[in-house]
Amino acid sequence: MSGEPIPDRLVLLGSKGGPALRPGGPWPSSSLLQMGGRSIVIDCGLGVTRGLVDAGIGLKALDLIFITHLHSDHVLELGPLVHTAWTAGLASPVSVYGPPGTDHYWRRFCQAMEFDVEIRIVDEGRPDIRELVSINEFTEGLIVEQHGLEVSALRVDHPPVTDCFALRFERGGKSVVFSTDTAFFPPLADFAQGADILVHEAMLEEGIERLVAKTGNGARLREHLLASHSFAEEAGRIASDAGVKRLVLNHLIPADDPGIGEADWIAAVRKTWAGDLTIASDGLVVEFA
């Protein structure tokens, strides 16, 4: 019913790490956080628009988007999401928060779509999408404080990307933290202290060799994964040190290996985390009271 309050929930729209798609596999990074009546999109990997629609979100109500860093599996569909919402009737402002470079992405997207935007404004009477969207670039610290919602950012360790930020969302005594992409980074435990939910990326060592064998640039990809991402056991250690209420393993690497199932993720993280646990999959809903 339209008069009922929106329950607080996290929807994992896309749960895999990396931009590649394989038949029958999950989609890249994007999440929906509904908190205190706000519907907040975190990251816009390929598939975010369809994921939001499948989650029951009316696209013309889009108003708040966060991008953690500019790797393609986190930002590729930002422009198409906003543009599709615009064609669905979006006529109210949208605020996009992202690291340095987000404004450049958005301006270039609008340039690429200039023909379509201009003709729809004239032919269909739509507002100018370029005036609806505000881009707010951030670094560390408190980045949003509005209507009881506070959002803070912490720079994490994801080389060679330097502008990569964990995000903490707080409202009404509840808190949800997203690690984004990071190597094991002990300061994240302080940042996530006492959170209701920690969404942390995770990697399984036994799947790395099979994953890099598929790419054709295995040695370089292996170096990147080991330098820039966290094993499931390390995610569990952060959750334990932070004393969070629930750990959600997300941005799974590998996420589409038929030889790896949920039991493997659970076995790995239970070495360091004994609390409530969720292993992400596309469309999975996590409610929090």
GROMACS .gro file of C-alpha atoms in nm:
model
  289
    1MET     CA    1   0.000   0.000   0.000
    2SER     CA    2   0.131   0.347  -0.087
    3GLY     CA    3   0.063   0.480   0.264
    4GLU     CA    4   0.271   0.216   0.441
    5PRO     CA    5   0.628   0.301   0.547
    6ILE     CA    6   0.911   0.146   0.347
    7PRO     CA    7   1.081  -0.123   0.559
    8ASP     CA    8   1.453  -0.088   0.614
    9ARG     CA    9   1.627  -0.340   0.391
   10LEU     CA   10   1.934  -0.408   0.184
   11VAL     CA   11   1.892  -0.556  -0.163
   12LEU     CA   12   2.202  -0.702  -0.327
   13LEU     CA   13   2.128  -0.625  -0.690
   14GLY     CA   14   2.461  -0.745  -0.831
   15SER     CA   15   2.690  -0.967  -0.628
   16LYS     CA   16   2.996  -1.057  -0.839
   17GLY     CA   17   3.336  -0.899  -0.840
   18GLY     CA   18   3.472  -0.783  -1.174
   19PRO     CA   19   3.306  -0.667  -1.496
   20ALA     CA   20   3.297  -0.991  -1.698
   21LEU     CA   21   2.964  -1.167  -1.757
   22ARG     CA   22   2.929  -1.538  -1.819
   23PRO     CA   23   2.618  -1.740  -1.913
   24GLY     CA   24   2.394  -1.799  -1.615
   25GLY     CA   25   2.625  -1.606  -1.382
   26PRO     CA   26   2.560  -1.314  -1.148
   27TRP     CA   27   2.589  -0.944  -1.233
   28PRO     CA   28   2.849  -0.686  -1.123
   29SER     CA   29   2.833  -0.458  -0.821
   30SER     CA   30   2.523  -0.266  -0.725
   31SER     CA   31   2.311  -0.249  -0.412
   32LEU     CA   32   1.992  -0.085  -0.294
   33LEU     CA   33   1.972   0.042   0.063
   34GLN     CA   34   1.626   0.143   0.184
   35MET     CA   35   1.673   0.325   0.511
   36GLY     CA   36   1.449   0.572   0.689
   37GLY     CA   37   1.220   0.601   0.389
   38ARG     CA   38   1.504   0.676   0.145
   39SER     CA   39   1.595   0.447  -0.146
   40ILE     CA   40   1.970   0.474  -0.196
   41VAL     CA   41   2.167   0.314  -0.480
   42ILE     CA   42   2.526   0.213  -0.402
   43ASP     CA   43   2.735   0.151  -0.714
   44CYS     CA   44   2.607   0.109  -1.067
   45GLY     CA   45   2.765  -0.192  -1.228
   46LEU     CA   46   2.609  -0.343  -1.538
   47GLY     CA   47   2.255  -0.463  -1.458
   48VAL     CA   48   2.168  -0.209  -1.189
   49THR     CA   49   1.866  -0.072  -1.377
   50ARG     CA   50   1.705  -0.413  -1.425
   51GLY     CA   51   1.793  -0.504  -1.067
   52LEU     CA   52   1.613  -0.200  -0.929
   53VAL     CA   53   1.303  -0.269  -1.139
   54ASP     CA   54   1.303  -0.633  -1.025
   55ALA     CA   55   1.327  -0.508  -0.665
   56GLY     CA   56   1.006  -0.310  -0.714
   57ILE     CA   57   1.162   0.035  -0.736
   58GLY     CA   58   0.991   0.293  -0.956
   59LEU     CA   59   1.277   0.450  -1.151
   60LYS     CA   60   1.121   0.796  -1.167
   61ALA     CA   61   1.154   0.813  -0.787
   62LEU     CA   62   1.535   0.782  -0.813
   63ASP     CA   63   1.703   1.050  -0.603
   64LEU     CA   64   2.024   0.939  -0.429
   65ILE     CA   65   2.319   0.745  -0.581
   66PHE     CA   66   2.666   0.673  -0.444
   67ILE     CA   67   2.967   0.552  -0.642
   68THR     CA   68   3.255   0.405  -0.439
   69HIS     CA   69   3.519   0.418  -0.713
   70LEU     CA   70   3.548   0.438  -1.089
   71HIS     CA   71   3.625   0.078  -1.184
   72SER     CA   72   3.378  -0.017  -1.457
   73ASP     CA   73   3.202  -0.285  -1.251
   74HIS     CA   74   3.095  -0.006  -1.013
   75VAL     CA   75   3.015   0.284  -1.248
   76LEU     CA   76   2.947   0.153  -1.600
   77GLU     CA   77   2.567   0.184  -1.578
   78LEU     CA   78   2.542   0.511  -1.383
   79GLY     CA   79   2.457   0.715  -1.692
   80PRO     CA   80   2.222   0.456  -1.842
   81LEU     CA   81   2.040   0.419  -1.507
   82VAL     CA   82   1.970   0.790  -1.478
   83HIS     CA   83   1.882   0.819  -1.848
   84THR     CA   84   1.642   0.523  -1.828
   85ALA     CA   85   1.479   0.675  -1.519
   86TRP     CA   86   1.443   0.999  -1.715
   87THR     CA   87   1.265   0.819  -1.999
   88ALA     CA   88   1.041   0.654  -1.735
   89GLY     CA   89   0.924   0.996  -1.614
   90LEU     CA   90   1.194   1.122  -1.379
   91ALA     CA   91   1.140   1.493  -1.333
   92SER     CA   92   1.283   1.561  -0.986
   93PRO     CA   93   1.646   1.621  -0.887
   94VAL     CA   94   1.893   1.333  -0.852
   95SER     CA   95   2.203   1.368  -0.634
   96VAL     CA   96   2.504   1.158  -0.731
   97TYR     CA   97   2.797   1.128  -0.491
   98GLY     CA   98   3.121   0.984  -0.621
   99PRO     CA   99   3.500   1.015  -0.610
  100PRO     CA  100   3.696   1.266  -0.817
  101GLY     CA  101   3.630   1.193  -1.184
  102THR     CA  102   3.258   1.125  -1.144
  103ASP     CA  103   3.165   1.464  -1.290
  104HIS     CA  104   3.390   1.395  -1.592
  105TYR     CA  105   3.213   1.061  -1.647
  106TRP     CA  106   2.870   1.226  -1.631
  107ARG     CA  107   2.958   1.512  -1.867
  108ARG     CA  108   3.103   1.271  -2.122
  109PHE     CA  109   2.797   1.047  -2.097
  110CYS     CA  110   2.570   1.344  -2.163
  111GLN     CA  111   2.784   1.440  -2.462
  112ALA     CA  112   2.759   1.087  -2.601
  113MET     CA  113   2.379   1.095  -2.561
  114GLU     CA  114   2.335   1.453  -2.680
  115PHE     CA  115   2.129   1.365  -2.988
  116ASP     CA  116   1.882   1.154  -2.790
  117VAL     CA  117   1.858   1.402  -2.501
  118GLU     CA  118   1.802   1.705  -2.723
  119ILE     CA  119   1.540   1.538  -2.942
  120ARG     CA  120   1.343   1.402  -2.646
  121ILE     CA  121   1.337   1.745  -2.479
  122VAL     CA  122   1.187   1.897  -2.795
  123ASP     CA  123   0.975   1.607  -2.917
  124GLU     CA  124   0.849   1.467  -2.586
  125GLY     CA  125   0.856   1.776  -2.365
  126ARG     CA  126   1.094   1.629  -2.110
  127PRO     CA  127   1.299   1.837  -1.864
  128ASP     CA  128   1.669   1.867  -1.938
  129ILE     CA  129   1.837   1.566  -1.774
  130ARG     CA  130   2.159   1.765  -1.746
  131GLU     CA  131   1.986   2.010  -1.511
  132LEU     CA  132   1.821   1.739  -1.300
  133VAL     CA  133   2.144   1.570  -1.192
  134SER     CA  134   2.390   1.716  -0.943
  135ILE     CA  135   2.732   1.553  -0.915
  136ASN     CA  136   2.900   1.580  -0.575
  137GLU     CA  137   3.259   1.462  -0.563
  138PHE     CA  138   3.393   1.359  -0.223
  139THR     CA  139   3.698   1.234  -0.039
  140GLU     CA  140   3.717   1.118   0.324
  141GLY     CA  141   3.494   1.228   0.610
  142LEU     CA  142   3.128   1.321   0.650
  143ILE     CA  143   2.987   1.368   0.299
  144VAL     CA  144   2.608   1.383   0.352
  145GLU     CA  145   2.400   1.514   0.640
  146GLN     CA  146   2.033   1.560   0.550
  147HIS     CA  147   1.695   1.470   0.699
  148GLY     CA  148   1.856   1.254   0.966
  149LEU     CA  149   2.075   1.062   0.718
  150GLU     CA  150   2.450   1.076   0.765
  151VAL     CA  151   2.696   0.926   0.519
  152SER     CA  152   3.070   0.905   0.583
  153ALA     CA  153   3.356   0.788   0.362
  154LEU     CA  154   3.687   0.615   0.437
  155ARG     CA  155   3.964   0.577   0.181
  156VAL     CA  156   4.054   0.206   0.155
  157ASP     CA  157   4.341   0.011  -0.002
  158HIS     CA  158   4.258  -0.084  -0.362
  159PRO     CA  159   4.567  -0.026  -0.576
  160PRO     CA  160   4.619   0.111  -0.831
  161VAL     CA  161   4.295   0.305  -0.766
  162THR     CA  162   4.363   0.568  -0.501
  163ASP     CA  163   4.017   0.727  -0.483
  164CYS     CA  164   3.828   0.424  -0.351
  165PHE     CA  165   3.600   0.469  -0.051
  166ALA     CA  166   3.414   0.259   0.201
  167LEU     CA  167   3.080   0.416   0.295
  168ARG     CA  168   2.890   0.422   0.625
  169PHE     CA  169   2.519   0.506   0.623
  170GLU     CA  170   2.353   0.602   0.952
  171ARG     CA  171   1.999   0.700   1.035
  172GLY     CA  172   1.776   0.660   1.339
  173GLY     CA  173   2.034   0.461   1.532
  174LYS     CA  174   2.090   0.213   1.249
  175SER     CA  175   2.407   0.181   1.044
  176VAL     CA  176   2.515  -0.006   0.731
  177VAL     CA  177   2.874  -0.009   0.606
  178PHE     CA  178   3.000  -0.102   0.259
  179SER     CA  179   3.369  -0.193   0.237
  180THR     CA  180   3.375  -0.155  -0.141
  181ASP     CA  181   3.682  -0.308  -0.309
  182THR     CA  182   3.978  -0.331  -0.073
  183ALA     CA  183   4.271  -0.539   0.035
  184PHE     CA  184   4.271  -0.636   0.403
  185PHE     CA  185   4.253  -0.294   0.569
  186PRO     CA  186   4.247  -0.291   0.952
  187PRO     CA  187   4.126   0.073   0.983
  188LEU     CA  188   3.800  -0.043   0.828
  189ALA     CA  189   3.716  -0.217   1.157
  190ASP     CA  190   3.709   0.117   1.340
  191PHE     CA  191   3.504   0.272   1.059
  192ALA     CA  192   3.249  -0.012   1.078
  193GLN     CA  193   3.241  -0.029   1.459
  194GLY     CA  194   2.906  -0.155   1.589
  195ALA     CA  195   2.730  -0.144   1.250
  196ASP     CA  196   2.408  -0.337   1.202
  197ILE     CA  197   2.540  -0.468   0.869
  198LEU     CA  198   2.887  -0.480   0.719
  199VAL     CA  199   2.886  -0.555   0.347
  200HIS     CA  200   3.240  -0.667   0.272
  201GLU     CA  201   3.400  -0.793  -0.046
  202ALA     CA  202   3.536  -1.149  -0.039
  203MET     CA  203   3.763  -1.374  -0.240
  204LEU     CA  204   3.832  -1.749  -0.222
  205GLU     CA  205   4.189  -1.858  -0.281
  206GLU     CA  206   4.096  -2.192  -0.438
  207GLY     CA  207   3.901  -2.018  -0.714
  208ILE     CA  208   4.164  -1.769  -0.822
  209GLU     CA  209   4.369  -1.998  -1.046
  210ARG     CA  210   4.063  -2.117  -1.239
  211LEU     CA  211   3.943  -1.759  -1.272
  212VAL     CA  212   4.265  -1.615  -1.410
  213ALA     CA  213   4.296  -1.907  -1.652
  214LYS     CA  214   3.982  -1.780  -1.827
  215THR     CA  215   4.115  -1.433  -1.897
  216GLY     CA  216   4.430  -1.468  -2.107
  217ASN     CA  217   4.622  -1.225  -1.883
  218GLY     CA  218   4.639  -1.455  -1.584
  219ALA     CA  219   4.965  -1.345  -1.421
  220ARG     CA  220   4.875  -0.975  -1.417
  221LEU     CA  221   4.520  -1.040  -1.302
  222ARG     CA  222   4.646  -1.267  -1.023
  223GLU     CA  223   4.881  -0.990  -0.906
  224HIS     CA  224   4.594  -0.741  -0.899
  225LEU     CA  225   4.360  -0.971  -0.709
  226LEU     CA  226   4.615  -1.052  -0.440
  227ALA     CA  227   4.720  -0.688  -0.398
  228SER     CA  228   4.378  -0.525  -0.410
  229HIS     CA  229   4.114  -0.760  -0.267
  230SER     CA  230   4.033  -0.942   0.058
  231PHE     CA  231   3.998  -1.312   0.126
  232ALA     CA  232   3.679  -1.422   0.302
  233GLU     CA  233   3.877  -1.495   0.619
  234GLU     CA  234   4.003  -1.135   0.618
  235ALA     CA  235   3.649  -1.001   0.579
  236GLY     CA  236   3.553  -1.209   0.881
  237ARG     CA  237   3.840  -1.064   1.081
  238ILE     CA  238   3.725  -0.708   1.005
  239ALA     CA  239   3.368  -0.797   1.107
  240SER     CA  240   3.487  -0.953   1.432
  241ASP     CA  241   3.713  -0.660   1.520
  242ALA     CA  242   3.430  -0.417   1.440
  243GLY     CA  243   3.170  -0.603   1.646
  244VAL     CA  244   2.906  -0.576   1.375
  245LYS     CA  245   2.570  -0.749   1.402
  246ARG     CA  246   2.574  -0.912   1.057
  247LEU     CA  247   2.838  -0.973   0.794
  248VAL     CA  248   2.733  -0.986   0.429
  249LEU     CA  249   2.994  -1.127   0.191
  250ASN     CA  250   2.953  -0.952  -0.144
  251HIS     CA  251   3.152  -0.871  -0.460
  252LEU     CA  252   3.242  -1.238  -0.464
  253ILE     CA  253   3.556  -1.352  -0.647
  254PRO     CA  254   3.492  -1.592  -0.810
  255ALA     CA  255   3.115  -1.572  -0.813
  256ASP     CA  256   3.044  -1.795  -1.113
  257ASP     CA  257   3.269  -2.097  -1.056
  258PRO     CA  258   3.054  -2.414  -1.062
  259GLY     CA  259   3.304  -2.580  -0.830
  260ILE     CA  260   3.242  -2.326  -0.553
  261GLY     CA  261   2.917  -2.303  -0.359
  262GLU     CA  262   2.778  -2.122  -0.057
  263ALA     CA  263   2.918  -2.385   0.178
  264ASP     CA  264   3.271  -2.300   0.064
  265TRP     CA  265   3.224  -1.931   0.146
  266ILE     CA  266   3.076  -2.018   0.484
  267ALA     CA  267   3.360  -2.255   0.570
  268ALA     CA  268   3.620  -1.991   0.486
  269VAL     CA  269   3.466  -1.704   0.679
  270ARG     CA  270   3.380  -1.914   0.985
  271LYS     CA  271   3.753  -1.932   1.059
  272THR     CA  272   3.732  -1.571   1.177
  273TRP     CA  273   3.361  -1.482   1.213
  274ALA     CA  274   3.107  -1.660   1.433
  275GLY     CA  275   2.818  -1.413   1.405
  276ASP     CA  276   2.521  -1.371   1.173
  277LEU     CA  277   2.623  -1.423   0.812
  278THR     CA  278   2.480  -1.373   0.465
  279ILE     CA  279   2.644  -1.484   0.139
  280ALA     CA  280   2.532  -1.251  -0.139
  281SER     CA  281   2.343  -1.351  -0.450
  282ASP     CA  282   2.167  -1.132  -0.704
  283GLY     CA  283   1.834  -1.003  -0.574
  284LEU     CA  284   1.887  -1.128  -0.217
  285VAL     CA  285   1.709  -0.915   0.045
  286VAL     CA  286   1.850  -0.855   0.394
  287GLU     CA  287   1.604  -0.685   0.629
  288PHE     CA  288   1.719  -0.514   0.947
  289ALA     CA  289   1.503  -0.392   1.235
   0.00000   0.00000   0.00000
